[in-house]
């Protein structure tokens, strides 16, 4: 029977590309989304066109009750769940001085608390499988312009290591830390391209670069607790 992967934030952008590539690799897809219902349905149709099963799951990851129900809902409808990819995220600019409690809480809730409890519930229900967390090259340094986001992703790096140790040997946990892959939604493509001039490989990447790293991690069965930086060397700066 085909394995199932749960991808959070899978309706569009990197999550969508991950879902489509996993479908091409014959995984059934549990596609999580929050507000992008239309895009989720479109992505699901495209996935089904690749000959695998796809079911969509709406859930606002800031809502604790919804968060704690997500993995049991998925496992109830798709019992062959074997992979969890934590890709949903929010990314807003804010130095410490500009950060209020609500802004802080939503960054921590979506970027850290959600992967924490989804991983816990996945490990409890699945016992064997893999988790992949989407970090950010910023975990290698301090981006003070994005304080709450950077802190949440740094803690997600530590969660990757902590859970890799706790969930071994049945579940491997690894991470991908992207750099300049896609400009933020509504952000200027020009400014994004300009940033490439400041990183060692002097170019931006694309979703395909992230997919290649995820593909590798899924197959690399002697690896756990690892991070692959897909960032043109930006973490070296
Ligand atoms: N783009 C890049 O170049 C880049 C660089 C570094 C790291 N990353 C990391 O790679 C991952 C994917 O990046 P991306 O740019 O594709 O992500 P994104 O567009 O910023 O967000 C992905 C999805 O997260 C979901 N999300 C936001 N708030 C949510 C909430 N309250 N509850 C549930 N889901 C929520 C949204 O789903 P809905 O649309 O359905 O609401 C959104 O489509 C993220 O973890 C990001 O931090 C990306």
PDB file of N, CA, C and O in Angstrom, residues 6-7 9 30-38 40-41 55-63 65-67 69-71 73-74 77:
ATOM      1  N   UNK A   6       1.933  13.790   5.279  1.00  0.00           N
ATOM      2  CA  UNK A   6       1.186  14.993   5.689  1.00  0.00           C
ATOM      3  C   UNK A   6       2.099  16.196   5.494  1.00  0.00           C
ATOM      4  O   UNK A   6       3.192  16.248   6.070  1.00  0.00           O
ATOM      5  N   UNK A   7       1.641  17.142   4.674  1.00  0.00           N
ATOM      6  CA  UNK A   7       2.428  18.363   4.420  1.00  0.00           C
ATOM      7  C   UNK A   7       1.636  19.546   4.941  1.00  0.00           C
ATOM      8  O   UNK A   7       0.500  19.788   4.488  1.00  0.00           O
ATOM      9  N   UNK A   9       0.781  23.506   5.288  1.00  0.00           N
ATOM     10  CA  UNK A   9       0.951  24.654   4.384  1.00  0.00           C
ATOM     11  C   UNK A   9       1.204  24.192   2.965  1.00  0.00           C
ATOM     12  O   UNK A   9       2.055  24.745   2.267  1.00  0.00           O
ATOM     13  N   UNK A  30      -1.719  13.947   2.307  1.00  0.00           N
ATOM     14  CA  UNK A  30      -2.634  14.636   3.216  1.00  0.00           C
ATOM     15  C   UNK A  30      -2.213  16.102   3.168  1.00  0.00           C
ATOM     16  O   UNK A  30      -1.149  16.471   3.668  1.00  0.00           O
ATOM     17  N   UNK A  31      -3.044  16.906   2.511  1.00  0.00           N
ATOM     18  CA  UNK A  31      -2.658  18.296   2.217  1.00  0.00           C
ATOM     19  C   UNK A  31      -3.292  19.232   3.238  1.00  0.00           C
ATOM     20  O   UNK A  31      -4.505  19.445   3.204  1.00  0.00           O
ATOM     21  N   UNK A  32      -2.473  19.773   4.123  1.00  0.00           N
ATOM     22  CA  UNK A  32      -3.003  20.720   5.111  1.00  0.00           C
ATOM     23  C   UNK A  32      -2.982  22.138   4.535  1.00  0.00           C
ATOM     24  O   UNK A  32      -2.049  22.521   3.812  1.00  0.00           O
ATOM     25  N   UNK A  33      -4.016  22.927   4.879  1.00  0.00           N
ATOM     26  CA  UNK A  33      -4.019  24.354   4.544  1.00  0.00           C
ATOM     27  C   UNK A  33      -4.757  25.076   5.650  1.00  0.00           C
ATOM     28  O   UNK A  33      -5.432  24.448   6.487  1.00  0.00           O
ATOM     29  N   UNK A  34      -4.646  26.396   5.646  1.00  0.00           N
ATOM     30  CA  UNK A  34      -5.401  27.170   6.637  1.00  0.00           C
ATOM     31  C   UNK A  34      -6.412  28.065   5.931  1.00  0.00           C
ATOM     32  O   UNK A  34      -7.604  27.800   5.940  1.00  0.00           O
ATOM     33  N   UNK A  35      -5.916  29.128   5.258  1.00  0.00           N
ATOM     34  CA  UNK A  35      -6.868  30.066   4.632  1.00  0.00           C
ATOM     35  C   UNK A  35      -6.987  29.874   3.121  1.00  0.00           C
ATOM     36  O   UNK A  35      -7.897  30.419   2.506  1.00  0.00           O
ATOM     37  N   UNK A  36      -6.085  29.090   2.510  1.00  0.00           N
ATOM     38  CA  UNK A  36      -6.069  28.986   1.040  1.00  0.00           C
ATOM     39  C   UNK A  36      -6.884  27.797   0.531  1.00  0.00           C
ATOM     40  O   UNK A  36      -6.335  26.877  -0.098  1.00  0.00           O
ATOM     41  N   UNK A  37      -8.210  27.847   0.785  1.00  0.00           N
ATOM     42  CA  UNK A  37      -9.058  26.707   0.428  1.00  0.00           C
ATOM     43  C   UNK A  37      -9.060  26.456  -1.091  1.00  0.00           C
ATOM     44  O   UNK A  37      -8.951  25.314  -1.543  1.00  0.00           O
ATOM     45  N   UNK A  38      -9.180  27.535  -1.848  1.00  0.00           N
ATOM     46  CA  UNK A  38      -9.269  27.375  -3.306  1.00  0.00           C
ATOM     47  C   UNK A  38      -7.978  26.794  -3.883  1.00  0.00           C
ATOM     48  O   UNK A  38      -7.999  25.851  -4.671  1.00  0.00           O
ATOM     49  N   UNK A  40      -5.796  25.074  -2.269  1.00  0.00           N
ATOM     50  CA  UNK A  40      -5.626  23.696  -1.769  1.00  0.00           C
ATOM     51  C   UNK A  40      -6.397  22.735  -2.669  1.00  0.00           C
ATOM     52  O   UNK A  40      -5.878  21.675  -3.047  1.00  0.00           O
ATOM     53  N   UNK A  41      -7.616  23.110  -3.052  1.00  0.00           N
ATOM     54  CA  UNK A  41      -8.415  22.218  -3.901  1.00  0.00           C
ATOM     55  C   UNK A  41      -7.766  22.068  -5.270  1.00  0.00           C
ATOM     56  O   UNK A  41      -7.721  20.972  -5.827  1.00  0.00           O
ATOM     57  N   UNK A  55      -6.175  13.994   0.122  1.00  0.00           N
ATOM     58  CA  UNK A  55      -7.283  14.546   0.910  1.00  0.00           C
ATOM     59  C   UNK A  55      -6.791  15.848   1.528  1.00  0.00           C
ATOM     60  O   UNK A  55      -5.621  15.957   1.912  1.00  0.00           O
ATOM     61  N   UNK A  56      -7.703  16.828   1.630  1.00  0.00           N
ATOM     62  CA  UNK A  56      -7.302  18.125   2.189  1.00  0.00           C
ATOM     63  C   UNK A  56      -7.798  18.248   3.633  1.00  0.00           C
ATOM     64  O   UNK A  56      -8.843  17.701   3.990  1.00  0.00           O
ATOM     65  N   UNK A  57      -7.026  18.956   4.443  1.00  0.00           N
ATOM     66  CA  UNK A  57      -7.340  19.121   5.866  1.00  0.00           C
ATOM     67  C   UNK A  57      -7.163  20.590   6.234  1.00  0.00           C
ATOM     68  O   UNK A  57      -6.035  21.094   6.238  1.00  0.00           O
ATOM     69  N   UNK A  58      -8.250  21.253   6.554  1.00  0.00           N
ATOM     70  CA  UNK A  58      -8.167  22.657   6.973  1.00  0.00           C
ATOM     71  C   UNK A  58      -7.842  22.702   8.470  1.00  0.00           C
ATOM     72  O   UNK A  58      -8.400  21.923   9.247  1.00  0.00           O
ATOM     73  N   UNK A  59      -6.942  23.585   8.866  1.00  0.00           N
ATOM     74  CA  UNK A  59      -6.625  23.718  10.295  1.00  0.00           C
ATOM     75  C   UNK A  59      -5.838  25.009  10.516  1.00  0.00           C
ATOM     76  O   UNK A  59      -4.823  25.239   9.854  1.00  0.00           O
ATOM     77  N   UNK A  60      -6.330  25.851  11.417  1.00  0.00           N
ATOM     78  CA  UNK A  60      -5.566  27.027  11.823  1.00  0.00           C
ATOM     79  C   UNK A  60      -4.635  26.574  12.936  1.00  0.00           C
ATOM     80  O   UNK A  60      -5.084  26.252  14.046  1.00  0.00           O
ATOM     81  N   UNK A  61      -3.346  26.545  12.644  1.00  0.00           N
ATOM     82  CA  UNK A  61      -2.378  25.976  13.593  1.00  0.00           C
ATOM     83  C   UNK A  61      -2.200  26.834  14.845  1.00  0.00           C
ATOM     84  O   UNK A  61      -1.556  26.409  15.795  1.00  0.00           O
ATOM     85  N   UNK A  62      -2.789  28.042  14.857  1.00  0.00           N
ATOM     86  CA  UNK A  62      -2.730  28.852  16.090  1.00  0.00           C
ATOM     87  C   UNK A  62      -3.765  28.386  17.094  1.00  0.00           C
ATOM     88  O   UNK A  62      -3.701  28.726  18.268  1.00  0.00           O
ATOM     89  N   UNK A  63      -4.752  27.631  16.624  1.00  0.00           N
ATOM     90  CA  UNK A  63      -5.851  27.181  17.491  1.00  0.00           C
ATOM     91  C   UNK A  63      -5.493  25.830  18.098  1.00  0.00           C
ATOM     92  O   UNK A  63      -5.441  24.821  17.389  1.00  0.00           O
ATOM     93  N   UNK A  65      -6.942  23.549  19.918  1.00  0.00           N
ATOM     94  CA  UNK A  65      -7.831  22.393  19.750  1.00  0.00           C
ATOM     95  C   UNK A  65      -7.685  21.826  18.324  1.00  0.00           C
ATOM     96  O   UNK A  65      -7.546  20.624  18.131  1.00  0.00           O
ATOM     97  N   UNK A  66      -7.647  22.728  17.333  1.00  0.00           N
ATOM     98  CA  UNK A  66      -7.509  22.279  15.941  1.00  0.00           C
ATOM     99  C   UNK A  66      -6.158  21.608  15.717  1.00  0.00           C
ATOM    100  O   UNK A  66      -6.045  20.592  15.039  1.00  0.00           O
ATOM    101  N   UNK A  67      -5.120  22.204  16.316  1.00  0.00           N
ATOM    102  CA  UNK A  67      -3.762  21.659  16.188  1.00  0.00           C
ATOM    103  C   UNK A  67      -3.715  20.217  16.704  1.00  0.00           C
ATOM    104  O   UNK A  67      -3.176  19.322  16.050  1.00  0.00           O
ATOM    105  N   UNK A  69      -6.000  18.116  17.006  1.00  0.00           N
ATOM    106  CA  UNK A  69      -6.856  17.161  16.284  1.00  0.00           C
ATOM    107  C   UNK A  69      -6.276  16.777  14.921  1.00  0.00           C
ATOM    108  O   UNK A  69      -6.720  15.806  14.318  1.00  0.00           O
ATOM    109  N   UNK A  70      -5.296  17.560  14.432  1.00  0.00           N
ATOM    110  CA  UNK A  70      -4.904  17.380  13.024  1.00  0.00           C
ATOM    111  C   UNK A  70      -4.341  15.982  12.720  1.00  0.00           C
ATOM    112  O   UNK A  70      -4.819  15.299  11.814  1.00  0.00           O
ATOM    113  N   UNK A  71      -3.326  15.546  13.461  1.00  0.00           N
ATOM    114  CA  UNK A  71      -2.719  14.234  13.147  1.00  0.00           C
ATOM    115  C   UNK A  71      -3.728  13.094  13.343  1.00  0.00           C
ATOM    116  O   UNK A  71      -3.864  12.242  12.451  1.00  0.00           O
ATOM    117  N   UNK A  73      -6.915  13.253  12.949  1.00  0.00           N
ATOM    118  CA  UNK A  73      -7.859  13.327  11.819  1.00  0.00           C
ATOM    119  C   UNK A  73      -7.236  12.690  10.576  1.00  0.00           C
ATOM    120  O   UNK A  73      -7.873  11.927   9.860  1.00  0.00           O
ATOM    121  N   UNK A  74      -5.971  13.041  10.322  1.00  0.00           N
ATOM    122  CA  UNK A  74      -5.293  12.515   9.126  1.00  0.00           C
ATOM    123  C   UNK A  74      -5.134  11.001   9.250  1.00  0.00           C
ATOM    124  O   UNK A  74      -5.482  10.244   8.325  1.00  0.00           O
ATOM    125  N   UNK A  77      -8.264   9.024   8.574  1.00  0.00           N
ATOM    126  CA  UNK A  77      -8.713   8.900   7.182  1.00  0.00           C
ATOM    127  C   UNK A  77      -7.658   8.269   6.278  1.00  0.00           C
ATOM    128  O   UNK A  77      -7.988   7.707   5.235  1.00  0.00           O
TER     129      UNK A  77
END
